[in-house]
Amino acid sequence: MRSLFEWVDALPSSIALRESLNAYPTMLTIHVVSMCLFAGLIAYWDMRLIGFTLRKVPVSNIPTRLFPWALTGYGINLITGALLLYSQPMRYYGNFYFWAKMALMLVAGINMFWFHYATYKSVQAWDQGREIPLNARLAGVVSLVLWAAVVVTGRMMAYSGLMPGWWNNLNIGA
Amino acid sequence: MLQSFFEWMQGLPFSAWMLEETWASPIIQCAHLVALVGFAGAVLVVDMRLLGRGLIKTPLNQLARELDRWMIWSFVALFVTGAPQVLSTALKQYYSPFFWWKMQIIVIGLLFNFTIRRRVALAEEGTLGHWPKVVGFLSIGIWTSVSVYARLIGLLS
């Protein structure tokens, strides 16, 4: 894995992105704005499942009407995130919060697929005005917590001096 | 006068504590970002509806009423987590053009929201022609600019 990161780090296009004055601020700014689009809409979907808000909106309306927008935000977020990683792979390789963010995104993705292919199939039975099953509410809580943790670990990536001691002892970035 | 006010803020014991305490700034910045997500979602669901997208089967005034409190409380959280960051880096903010642009657009955004946007969102649907679309577009533009300038304070100041 390390050699892959080092190989990318030495690519001329990676160096060019890294040395560009405008690339990093531009990519990071688009990354944050697209995060607002994706995470903002997903947060209200999760809170609808939990029963915190939008209780009069049929549950099935949200995936059909809001997910295309949320996925657009996610796509832009993925592209800018990949470019940020591509431009400074060795900065992120030894960063605990980077790997924590990747792991959290993976778990959030699994939760999303599990919910979609298992719990959501019975949505017609609890679409509106009925109590949302515990599985669905639980999926909402898990998703809300996981995506909040993704946002937090993403922000913490800037604090390379605040990584856990046990992680530093692994000397991954050395 | 404004500069001395910012110098005073920078000199507060709380500002010094924020800078000295290792975890204070990261925790507050993370909370600020989570509050931003809450705010953005509440604004976007209504703005998209104003644009004729998103949850079109739900009456606009119903959505606006329900998400208004989420928007207000998220904004309160943004303010509560944003103020300590301004206090602890007051002079950096003072000399950053992005900070001032951000503040000006926030004021415009709040005035716009509590006057025009709210009125349009709560009005009887179909009575205002193209105005809901214009308002939704402007609202998205205003709050996107705020988050862009906020990000640029940290990156380019």
Coordinates of C-alpha atoms in Angstrom, one line a residue:
Chain A
M1 CA 0.0 0.0 0.0
R2 CA 2.8 2.4 0.9
S3 CA 4.6 1.9 -2.4
L4 CA 1.3 2.7 -4.2
F5 CA 1.0 6.0 -2.3
E6 CA 4.7 6.7 -3.0
W7 CA 4.3 5.9 -6.7
V8 CA 1.3 8.3 -6.9
D9 CA 3.2 10.9 -4.9
A10 CA 6.0 10.9 -7.6
L11 CA 3.7 11.2 -10.6
P12 CA 4.2 14.5 -12.5
S13 CA 0.4 15.2 -12.4
S14 CA 0.3 14.7 -8.6
I15 CA 3.3 17.0 -8.2
A16 CA 1.7 19.6 -10.5
L17 CA -1.5 19.6 -8.5
R18 CA 0.5 19.8 -5.2
E19 CA 2.5 22.7 -6.4
S20 CA -0.4 24.6 -7.9
L21 CA -1.4 27.6 -5.8
N22 CA -5.1 27.5 -6.6
A23 CA -5.7 23.7 -6.9
Y24 CA -5.8 22.9 -3.2
P25 CA -8.1 25.8 -2.1
T26 CA -10.4 25.2 -5.1
M27 CA -10.7 21.4 -4.5
L28 CA -11.2 21.7 -0.8
T29 CA -13.8 24.4 -1.1
I30 CA -15.8 22.4 -3.7
H31 CA -15.3 19.4 -1.4
V32 CA -16.9 21.3 1.5
V33 CA -19.8 22.7 -0.6
S34 CA -20.6 19.3 -2.1
M35 CA -20.5 17.8 1.4
C36 CA -23.2 20.2 2.4
L37 CA -25.4 19.0 -0.5
F38 CA -24.8 15.3 0.2
A39 CA -24.6 15.2 4.0
G40 CA -27.2 17.9 4.5
L41 CA -29.9 15.9 2.6
I42 CA -28.8 12.5 4.0
A43 CA -29.1 14.0 7.5
Y44 CA -32.7 14.9 7.0
W45 CA -33.4 11.5 5.4
D46 CA -31.9 9.9 8.5
M47 CA -33.9 12.1 10.8
R48 CA -37.1 11.3 8.9
L49 CA -36.4 7.6 9.5
I50 CA -35.8 8.2 13.2
G51 CA -38.9 10.3 13.4
F52 CA -37.3 13.6 14.4
T53 CA -38.6 15.7 11.5
L54 CA -40.6 15.7 8.1
R55 CA -43.0 13.2 9.7
K56 CA -45.8 14.2 7.2
V57 CA -43.6 13.4 4.2
P58 CA -44.0 9.9 3.0
V59 CA -40.8 8.0 3.6
S60 CA -40.6 6.7 0.0
N61 CA -40.8 10.3 -1.4
I62 CA -37.3 11.1 0.0
P63 CA -35.2 8.5 -1.9
T64 CA -37.1 9.2 -5.2
R65 CA -37.0 13.0 -4.9
L66 CA -33.9 13.9 -2.9
F67 CA -31.4 11.1 -3.5
P68 CA -30.6 12.1 -7.0
W69 CA -29.4 15.5 -5.6
A70 CA -27.7 13.8 -2.6
L71 CA -25.9 11.4 -5.0
T72 CA -24.8 14.3 -7.2
G73 CA -23.3 15.9 -4.1
Y74 CA -21.7 12.6 -3.2
G75 CA -20.2 12.2 -6.7
I76 CA -18.6 15.7 -6.7
N77 CA -17.4 15.0 -3.1
L78 CA -15.8 11.7 -4.2
I79 CA -14.1 13.3 -7.2
T80 CA -12.7 16.3 -5.2
G81 CA -11.7 14.0 -2.3
A82 CA -9.9 11.7 -4.8
L83 CA -8.1 14.7 -6.3
L84 CA -7.1 15.9 -2.8
L85 CA -5.7 12.5 -2.0
Y86 CA -4.0 12.3 -5.5
S87 CA -2.3 15.6 -4.9
Q88 CA -0.8 14.8 -1.5
P89 CA -0.9 11.0 -1.0
M90 CA 2.0 10.9 1.5
R91 CA 0.4 13.6 3.6
Y92 CA -2.6 11.3 4.1
Y93 CA -0.9 7.9 4.2
G94 CA 0.3 8.3 7.8
N95 CA -2.8 10.2 8.9
F96 CA -5.0 8.3 11.4
Y97 CA -8.0 10.4 10.6
F98 CA -7.8 9.7 6.9
W99 CA -8.0 5.9 7.4
A100 CA -10.7 6.3 10.1
K101 CA -12.7 8.4 7.6
M102 CA -12.3 5.8 4.9
A103 CA -13.3 3.0 7.3
L104 CA -16.4 5.0 8.5
M105 CA -17.4 5.7 4.9
L106 CA -17.2 2.0 4.2
V107 CA -19.4 1.1 7.2
A108 CA -21.8 3.9 6.3
G109 CA -22.0 2.5 2.8
I110 CA -22.7 -1.1 4.1
N111 CA -25.4 0.3 6.4
M112 CA -27.0 2.1 3.4
F113 CA -27.0 -1.0 1.2
W114 CA -28.2 -3.2 4.0
F115 CA -31.1 -0.8 4.7
H116 CA -31.9 -0.5 1.0
Y117 CA -31.9 -4.2 0.2
A118 CA -33.5 -5.4 3.4
T119 CA -35.5 -3.0 5.5
Y120 CA -36.6 -0.6 2.8
K121 CA -38.3 -3.4 0.8
S122 CA -41.3 -3.2 3.2
V123 CA -41.6 0.6 3.0
Q124 CA -45.2 0.5 1.6
A125 CA -46.3 -0.9 5.0
W126 CA -44.9 2.0 7.0
D127 CA -44.6 4.8 4.4
Q128 CA -46.8 7.4 6.0
G129 CA -48.7 7.9 9.3
R130 CA -47.5 4.5 10.7
E131 CA -44.8 3.7 13.1
I132 CA -41.5 3.2 11.4
P133 CA -40.0 -0.3 12.3
L134 CA -37.2 -0.4 14.7
N135 CA -34.8 -1.7 12.1
A136 CA -35.4 1.4 9.9
R137 CA -35.1 3.8 12.9
L138 CA -31.9 2.0 13.9
A139 CA -30.5 2.3 10.4
G140 CA -31.3 6.0 10.6
V141 CA -29.4 6.5 13.9
V142 CA -26.4 4.5 12.6
S143 CA -26.3 6.4 9.4
L144 CA -26.6 9.8 11.2
V145 CA -23.8 9.0 13.6
L146 CA -21.6 7.5 10.9
W147 CA -21.9 10.4 8.5
A148 CA -21.3 12.9 11.4
A149 CA -18.2 10.9 12.3
V150 CA -17.1 11.0 8.6
V151 CA -17.4 14.8 8.7
V152 CA -15.5 15.0 12.0
T153 CA -12.7 12.8 10.9
G154 CA -12.5 14.7 7.6
R155 CA -12.0 17.9 9.6
M156 CA -9.5 16.3 11.9
M157 CA -7.3 15.2 9.0
A158 CA -5.8 18.8 9.2
Y159 CA -4.6 18.0 12.8
S160 CA -1.7 15.6 12.1
G161 CA -0.3 16.5 15.5
L162 CA -3.3 15.1 17.3
M163 CA -3.2 11.5 16.3
P164 CA -3.6 8.8 19.0
G165 CA -0.4 7.7 20.7
W166 CA -0.8 4.0 19.7
W167 CA -1.1 5.1 16.0
N168 CA 2.1 7.2 16.3
N169 CA 3.8 4.2 17.8
L170 CA 3.1 2.2 14.6
N171 CA 5.3 4.7 12.6
I172 CA 3.1 4.3 9.5
G173 CA 4.0 7.7 8.1
A174 CA 7.7 7.5 8.9
Chain B
M1 CA -12.1 51.5 16.4
L2 CA -13.0 48.2 14.8
Q3 CA -9.4 47.2 14.9
S4 CA -9.0 47.9 18.6
F5 CA -12.2 45.9 19.2
F6 CA -10.6 42.9 17.4
E7 CA -7.3 43.5 19.3
W8 CA -9.4 43.4 22.5
M9 CA -11.0 40.1 21.5
Q10 CA -7.7 38.6 20.7
G11 CA -6.4 39.6 24.1
L12 CA -9.2 38.0 26.1
P13 CA -8.2 35.2 28.5
F14 CA -10.7 33.0 26.7
S15 CA -8.9 33.6 23.3
A16 CA -5.6 32.6 24.9
W17 CA -7.2 29.5 26.4
M18 CA -8.6 28.5 23.0
L19 CA -5.1 28.8 21.5
E20 CA -3.3 27.0 24.3
E21 CA -5.8 24.2 24.8
T22 CA -4.8 21.5 22.3
W23 CA -8.3 20.1 21.7
A24 CA -10.4 23.3 22.0
S25 CA -10.1 24.5 18.4
P26 CA -10.4 21.1 16.7
I27 CA -13.5 20.2 18.8
I28 CA -15.2 23.5 18.1
Q29 CA -14.3 23.3 14.4
C30 CA -15.8 19.8 14.1
A31 CA -19.0 20.9 15.9
H32 CA -19.1 23.9 13.5
L33 CA -18.9 21.6 10.5
V34 CA -21.6 19.3 11.8
A35 CA -23.9 22.3 12.5
L36 CA -23.2 23.5 8.9
V37 CA -24.5 20.2 7.6
G38 CA -27.7 20.6 9.7
F39 CA -28.1 24.1 8.4
A40 CA -27.4 23.3 4.8
G41 CA -29.9 20.4 4.8
A42 CA -32.7 22.5 6.3
V43 CA -32.1 25.3 3.8
L44 CA -31.6 23.0 0.7
V45 CA -34.8 21.0 1.2
V46 CA -36.9 24.2 1.2
D47 CA -34.9 25.9 -1.5
M48 CA -35.1 22.9 -3.8
R49 CA -38.8 22.9 -3.2
L50 CA -39.0 26.6 -4.1
L51 CA -37.2 25.7 -7.3
G52 CA -39.8 23.1 -8.1
R53 CA -37.5 20.2 -7.3
G54 CA -37.1 17.8 -4.4
L55 CA -40.2 17.1 -2.2
I56 CA -42.8 18.5 -4.7
K57 CA -45.6 16.3 -3.3
T58 CA -45.4 18.0 0.1
P59 CA -47.0 21.5 0.4
L60 CA -44.2 24.1 0.4
N61 CA -45.5 26.0 3.4
Q62 CA -45.7 22.8 5.4
L63 CA -42.0 22.0 4.6
A64 CA -40.9 25.6 5.3
R65 CA -42.7 25.7 8.7
E66 CA -41.3 22.3 9.8
L67 CA -37.7 23.0 8.7
D68 CA -37.6 26.6 9.9
R69 CA -36.8 25.6 13.5
W70 CA -34.1 23.2 12.3
M71 CA -32.6 26.0 10.3
I72 CA -32.7 28.5 13.2
W73 CA -31.3 26.1 15.8
S74 CA -28.5 25.0 13.3
F75 CA -27.7 28.6 12.8
V76 CA -27.6 29.2 16.6
A77 CA -25.2 26.2 16.8
L78 CA -23.1 27.7 13.9
F79 CA -22.9 31.0 15.8
V80 CA -22.1 29.4 19.2
T81 CA -19.3 27.4 17.6
G82 CA -18.2 30.1 15.2
A83 CA -17.8 32.9 17.8
P84 CA -15.0 31.2 19.8
Q85 CA -13.1 30.7 16.5
V86 CA -13.4 34.4 15.7
L87 CA -12.4 35.4 19.3
S88 CA -9.2 33.2 19.3
T89 CA -8.1 34.3 15.8
A90 CA -9.6 37.8 15.9
L91 CA -6.7 39.6 14.2
K92 CA -6.4 37.0 11.5
Q93 CA -10.1 37.4 10.8
Y94 CA -9.8 41.2 10.9
Y95 CA -7.2 41.2 8.2
S96 CA -9.0 38.6 6.0
P97 CA -11.2 40.1 3.3
F98 CA -13.0 36.7 3.2
F99 CA -14.1 37.2 6.8
W100 CA -15.7 40.5 6.1
W101 CA -17.4 39.2 2.9
K102 CA -18.7 36.2 4.8
M103 CA -20.1 38.5 7.6
Q104 CA -21.7 40.8 5.1
I105 CA -23.3 37.9 3.2
I106 CA -24.5 36.3 6.4
V107 CA -26.3 39.6 7.3
I108 CA -27.8 39.7 3.8
G109 CA -28.8 36.1 4.1
L110 CA -30.5 36.5 7.4
L111 CA -32.4 39.6 6.3
F112 CA -33.4 37.8 3.0
N113 CA -34.5 34.7 4.9
F114 CA -36.6 36.3 7.5
T115 CA -38.3 38.7 5.1
I116 CA -38.6 37.7 1.5
R117 CA -37.8 33.9 1.6
R118 CA -40.1 33.2 4.5
R119 CA -42.9 35.2 3.0
V120 CA -42.6 33.4 -0.4
A121 CA -42.3 30.0 1.2
L122 CA -45.4 30.4 3.4
A123 CA -47.5 32.0 0.6
E124 CA -50.3 30.2 -1.2
E125 CA -48.6 28.1 -3.9
G126 CA -49.1 29.1 -7.5
T127 CA -49.9 32.7 -6.6
L128 CA -46.4 34.2 -7.0
G129 CA -45.4 33.2 -10.5
H130 CA -41.7 32.7 -10.9
W131 CA -40.8 34.4 -7.7
P132 CA -40.3 31.2 -5.7
K133 CA -37.7 30.0 -8.2
V134 CA -35.9 33.3 -8.0
V135 CA -35.9 33.2 -4.2
G136 CA -34.7 29.6 -4.0
F137 CA -31.9 30.3 -6.4
L138 CA -30.8 33.4 -4.5
S139 CA -31.0 31.6 -1.2
I140 CA -28.8 28.7 -2.4
G141 CA -26.4 31.3 -3.9
I142 CA -26.2 33.3 -0.7
W143 CA -25.5 30.4 1.6
T144 CA -23.1 28.7 -0.8
S145 CA -21.1 32.0 -0.9
V146 CA -21.0 32.0 2.9
S147 CA -19.5 28.5 3.0
V148 CA -17.0 29.3 0.2
Y149 CA -15.7 32.4 2.0
A150 CA -15.6 30.6 5.3
R151 CA -13.4 27.9 3.8
L152 CA -11.2 30.5 2.2
I153 CA -10.6 32.4 5.5
G154 CA -8.7 29.3 6.7
L155 CA -6.9 28.6 3.4
L156 CA -6.0 32.0 2.0
S157 CA -5.7 34.4 5.0

